[in-house]
Each structure stands twice: as C-alpha cells, then as structure tokens.
mmCIF file of C-alpha atoms in Angstrom:
data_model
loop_
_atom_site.group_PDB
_atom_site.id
_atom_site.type_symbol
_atom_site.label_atom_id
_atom_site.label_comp_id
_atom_site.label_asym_id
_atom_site.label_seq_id
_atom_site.Cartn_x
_atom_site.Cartn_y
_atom_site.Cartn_z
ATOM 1 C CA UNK A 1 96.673 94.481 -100.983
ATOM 2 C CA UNK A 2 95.293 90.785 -100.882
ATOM 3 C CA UNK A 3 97.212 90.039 -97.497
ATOM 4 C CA UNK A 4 96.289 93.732 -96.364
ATOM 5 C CA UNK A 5 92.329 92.086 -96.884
ATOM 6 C CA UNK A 6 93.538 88.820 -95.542
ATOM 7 C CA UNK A 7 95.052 90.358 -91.915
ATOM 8 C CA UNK A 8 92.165 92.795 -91.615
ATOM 9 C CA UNK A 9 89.776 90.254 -91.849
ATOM 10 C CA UNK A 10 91.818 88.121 -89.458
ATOM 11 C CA UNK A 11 91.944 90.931 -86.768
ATOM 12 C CA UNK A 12 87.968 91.477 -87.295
ATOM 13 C CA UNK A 13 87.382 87.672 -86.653
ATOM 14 C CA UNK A 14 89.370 87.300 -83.725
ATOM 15 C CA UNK A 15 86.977 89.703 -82.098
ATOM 16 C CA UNK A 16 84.389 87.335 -81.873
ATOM 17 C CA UNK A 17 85.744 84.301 -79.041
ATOM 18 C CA UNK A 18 86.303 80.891 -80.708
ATOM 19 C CA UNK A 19 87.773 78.004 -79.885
ATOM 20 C CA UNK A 20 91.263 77.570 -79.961
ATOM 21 C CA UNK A 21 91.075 74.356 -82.452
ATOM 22 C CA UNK A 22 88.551 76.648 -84.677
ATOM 23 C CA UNK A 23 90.908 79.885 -84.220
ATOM 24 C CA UNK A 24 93.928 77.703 -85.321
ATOM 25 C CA UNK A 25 91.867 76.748 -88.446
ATOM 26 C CA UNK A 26 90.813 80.089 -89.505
ATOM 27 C CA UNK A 27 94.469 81.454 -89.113
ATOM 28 C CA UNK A 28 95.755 78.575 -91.159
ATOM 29 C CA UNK A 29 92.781 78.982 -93.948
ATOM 30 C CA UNK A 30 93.857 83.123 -93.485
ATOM 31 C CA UNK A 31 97.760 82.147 -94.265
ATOM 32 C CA UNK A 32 96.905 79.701 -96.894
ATOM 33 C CA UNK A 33 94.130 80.996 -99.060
ATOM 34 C CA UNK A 34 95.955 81.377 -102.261
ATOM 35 C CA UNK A 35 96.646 77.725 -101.957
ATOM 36 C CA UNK A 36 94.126 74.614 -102.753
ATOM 37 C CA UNK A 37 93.019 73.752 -99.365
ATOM 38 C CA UNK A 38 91.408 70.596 -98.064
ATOM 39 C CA UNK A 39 89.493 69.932 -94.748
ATOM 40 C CA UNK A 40 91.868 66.917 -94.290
ATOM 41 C CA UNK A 41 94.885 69.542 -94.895
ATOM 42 C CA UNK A 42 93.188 71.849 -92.286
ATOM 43 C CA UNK A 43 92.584 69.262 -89.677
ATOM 44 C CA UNK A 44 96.041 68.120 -89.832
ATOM 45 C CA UNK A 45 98.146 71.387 -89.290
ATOM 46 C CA UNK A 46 96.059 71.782 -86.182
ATOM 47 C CA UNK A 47 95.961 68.363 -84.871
ATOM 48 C CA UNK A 48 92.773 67.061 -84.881
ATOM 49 C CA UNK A 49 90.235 64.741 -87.162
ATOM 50 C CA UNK A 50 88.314 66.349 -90.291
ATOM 51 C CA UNK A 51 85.597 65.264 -88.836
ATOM 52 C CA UNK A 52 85.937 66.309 -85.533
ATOM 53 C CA UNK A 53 86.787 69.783 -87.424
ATOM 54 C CA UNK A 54 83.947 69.979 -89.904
ATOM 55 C CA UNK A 55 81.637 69.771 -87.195
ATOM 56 C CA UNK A 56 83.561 72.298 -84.521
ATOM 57 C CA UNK A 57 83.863 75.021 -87.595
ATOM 58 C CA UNK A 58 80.150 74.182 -88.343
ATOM 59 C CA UNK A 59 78.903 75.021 -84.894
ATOM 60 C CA UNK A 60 81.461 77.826 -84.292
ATOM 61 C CA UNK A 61 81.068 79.406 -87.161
ATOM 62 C CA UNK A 62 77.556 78.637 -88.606
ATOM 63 C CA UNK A 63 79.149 77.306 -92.079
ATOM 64 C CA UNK A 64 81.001 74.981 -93.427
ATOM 65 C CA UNK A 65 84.968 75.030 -93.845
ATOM 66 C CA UNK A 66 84.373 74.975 -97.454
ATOM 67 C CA UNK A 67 82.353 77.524 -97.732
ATOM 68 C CA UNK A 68 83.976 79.743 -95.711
ATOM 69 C CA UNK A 69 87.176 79.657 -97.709
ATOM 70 C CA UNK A 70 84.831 80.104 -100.721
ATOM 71 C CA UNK A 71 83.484 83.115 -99.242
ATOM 72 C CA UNK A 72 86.732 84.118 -97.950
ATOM 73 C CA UNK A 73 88.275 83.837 -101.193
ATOM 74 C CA UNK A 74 85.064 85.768 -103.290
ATOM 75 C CA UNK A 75 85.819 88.538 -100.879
ATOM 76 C CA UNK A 76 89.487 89.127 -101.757
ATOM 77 C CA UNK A 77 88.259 88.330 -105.793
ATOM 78 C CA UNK A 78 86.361 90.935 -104.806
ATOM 79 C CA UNK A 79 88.728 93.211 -104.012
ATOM 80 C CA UNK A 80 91.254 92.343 -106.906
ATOM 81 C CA UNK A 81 88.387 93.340 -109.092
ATOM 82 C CA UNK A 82 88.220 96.608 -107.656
ATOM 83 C CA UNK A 83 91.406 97.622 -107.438
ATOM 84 C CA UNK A 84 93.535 95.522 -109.714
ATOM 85 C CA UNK A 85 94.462 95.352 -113.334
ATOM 86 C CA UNK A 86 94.673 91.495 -112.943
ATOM 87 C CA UNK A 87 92.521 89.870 -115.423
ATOM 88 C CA UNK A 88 89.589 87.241 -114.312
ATOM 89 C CA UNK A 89 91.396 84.876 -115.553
ATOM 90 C CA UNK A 90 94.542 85.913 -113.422
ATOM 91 C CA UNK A 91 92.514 85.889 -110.356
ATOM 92 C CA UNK A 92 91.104 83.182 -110.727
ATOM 93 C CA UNK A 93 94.626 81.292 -110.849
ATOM 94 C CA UNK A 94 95.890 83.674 -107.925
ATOM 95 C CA UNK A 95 92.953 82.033 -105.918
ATOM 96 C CA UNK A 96 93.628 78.355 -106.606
ATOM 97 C CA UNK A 97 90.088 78.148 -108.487
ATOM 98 C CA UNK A 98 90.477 75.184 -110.429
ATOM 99 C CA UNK A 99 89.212 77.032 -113.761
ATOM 100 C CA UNK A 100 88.213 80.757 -114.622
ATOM 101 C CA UNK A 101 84.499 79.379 -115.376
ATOM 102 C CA UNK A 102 84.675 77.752 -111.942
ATOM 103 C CA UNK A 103 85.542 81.122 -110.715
ATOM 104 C CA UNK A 104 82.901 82.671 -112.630
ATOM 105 C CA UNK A 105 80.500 80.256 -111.383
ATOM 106 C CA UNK A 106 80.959 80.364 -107.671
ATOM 107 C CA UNK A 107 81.717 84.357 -108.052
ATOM 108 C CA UNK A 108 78.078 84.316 -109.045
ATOM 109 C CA UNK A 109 76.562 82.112 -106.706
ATOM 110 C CA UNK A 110 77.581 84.098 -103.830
ATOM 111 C CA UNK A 111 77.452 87.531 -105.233
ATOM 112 C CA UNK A 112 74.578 87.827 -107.235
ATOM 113 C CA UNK A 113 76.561 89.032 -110.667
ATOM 114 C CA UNK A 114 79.669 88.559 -112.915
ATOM 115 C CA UNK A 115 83.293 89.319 -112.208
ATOM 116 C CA UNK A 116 83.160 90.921 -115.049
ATOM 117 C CA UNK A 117 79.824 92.573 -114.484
ATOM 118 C CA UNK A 118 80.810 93.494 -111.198
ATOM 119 C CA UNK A 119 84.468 94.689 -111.994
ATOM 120 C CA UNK A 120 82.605 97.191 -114.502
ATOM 121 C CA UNK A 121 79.905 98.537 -111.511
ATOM 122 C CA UNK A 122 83.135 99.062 -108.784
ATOM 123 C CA UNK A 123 86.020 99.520 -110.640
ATOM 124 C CA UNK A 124 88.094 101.433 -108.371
ATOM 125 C CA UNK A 125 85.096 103.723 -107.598
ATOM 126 C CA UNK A 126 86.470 105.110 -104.899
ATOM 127 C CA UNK A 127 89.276 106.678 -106.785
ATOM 128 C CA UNK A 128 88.794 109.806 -108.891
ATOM 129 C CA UNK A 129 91.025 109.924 -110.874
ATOM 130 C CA UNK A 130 90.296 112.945 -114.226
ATOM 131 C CA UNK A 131 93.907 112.623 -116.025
ATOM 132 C CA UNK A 132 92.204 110.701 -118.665
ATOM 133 C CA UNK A 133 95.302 107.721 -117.453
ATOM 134 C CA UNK A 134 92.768 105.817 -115.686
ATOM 135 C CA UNK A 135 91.436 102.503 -117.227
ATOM 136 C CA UNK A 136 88.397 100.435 -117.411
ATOM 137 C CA UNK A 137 87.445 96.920 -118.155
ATOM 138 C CA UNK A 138 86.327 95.913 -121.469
ATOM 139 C CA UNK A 139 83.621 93.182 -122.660
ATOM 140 C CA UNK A 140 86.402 90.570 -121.941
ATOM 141 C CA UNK A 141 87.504 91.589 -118.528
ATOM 142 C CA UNK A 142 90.782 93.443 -120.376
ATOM 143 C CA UNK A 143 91.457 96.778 -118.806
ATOM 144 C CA UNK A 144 92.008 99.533 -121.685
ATOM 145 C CA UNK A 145 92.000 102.887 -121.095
ATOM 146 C CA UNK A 146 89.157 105.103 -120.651
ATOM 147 C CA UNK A 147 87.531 106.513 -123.465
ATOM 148 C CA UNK A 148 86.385 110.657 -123.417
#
C-alpha cells in the first residue's frame, strides 16, 4: 500500500512539466523514501552538484529537497496510520526517521496533530466494518480490538 501511495503520487507529479535533472530527483526520492536520504546522495545518482540541485528543486518545486521528502514521507505516515496495524513506533523505523519522537515531532509540525491523535480521528474511516473484528488504537498507539 506504501508503494501503491508512492507510484500514485509519482504519476500525479509528472503531470506538472519539470526539468529533467528535477524529474530524475523526484523519481529517485519516490524509489528511495524508506531509505535515509541526503541532498549529496540525490545529486549524485543524477549527476549533478547539491548545490546546483538544491537550488533547481527550490525553484521547480517551490521547497526544499528536504522538505519535500519530509512531506513526502508524512503523507505515506499518513496513510500507514490509516490503514495499518503498524505501530508509531514501526512507522517511524519503516520511514528512516531517526527516532519515534522525531517522528512525532515533524508528524506534528506539518500536520497540525499527533500520530496518535490522528490515527484515532481516521482510523480506517472509510471502512465499515460491524463484525465487532475491527480494531482501534489505544492511548499508546497499540491497536486492540474494539470495544461494544
């Protein structure tokens, strides 16, 4: 489901016309996300200077390369939230953050709330499911199953 996200979200970006250096970069960041990535890194899979990147991706895109992959990756927390049973501690790893209060942290920053606060407001919303099977996050992020 993460690379389902991941190739959507590639197919909705390549509508807009970039560059073919910036293109490159955002395919890379799109095949790479669960990894730690680094400008540097970036820049050198696609043949050309960080610096000469930071400021393409800048003017292309209207944000930096870091926060794009920051937003990028909030977006498929996001969705692991949703419709996982990973923990936010799990996703947090699956994401390369570099600590589950790092990943609460920047989770925060851009959305506004918790994972955990936000995992109990969506929780697979969209499914209705009445066989009393279905679960729901506890106080620590811990899916249990749903009370009646």
């Amino acid at each position: 489901f993460i690379f389902d996200f991941a190739n959507q979200m590639q197919r909705l970006q390549r509508k807009r016309d970039f560059s073919m250096h910036i293109t490159l970069a955002l395919d890379y960041i799109y095949n790479h996300l669960l990894e730690p990535l680094t400008v540097e890194e970036i820049a050198t899979q696609i043949g050309i200077r960080p610096t000469y990147l930071s400021r393409l991706f800048y003017k292309e895109t209207g944000q930096t390369v870091s926060a794009y992959i920051r937003k990028k990756r909030i977006q498929s927390a996001q969705n692991m939230l949703v419709y996982s049973n990973y923990s936010c501690a799990e996703i947090a790893q699956y994401l390369s953050f570099s600590s589950s209060s790092h990943f609460s942290a920047v989770f925060k920053e851009e959305t506004g709330t918790t994972p955990l606060k936000y995992r109990r407001q969506n929780y697979r919303r969209h499914w209705h499911v009445n066989d009393g099977s279905d679960f729901v996050p506890d106080s620590e992020g811990n899916l249990t199953k749903r009370k009646e």
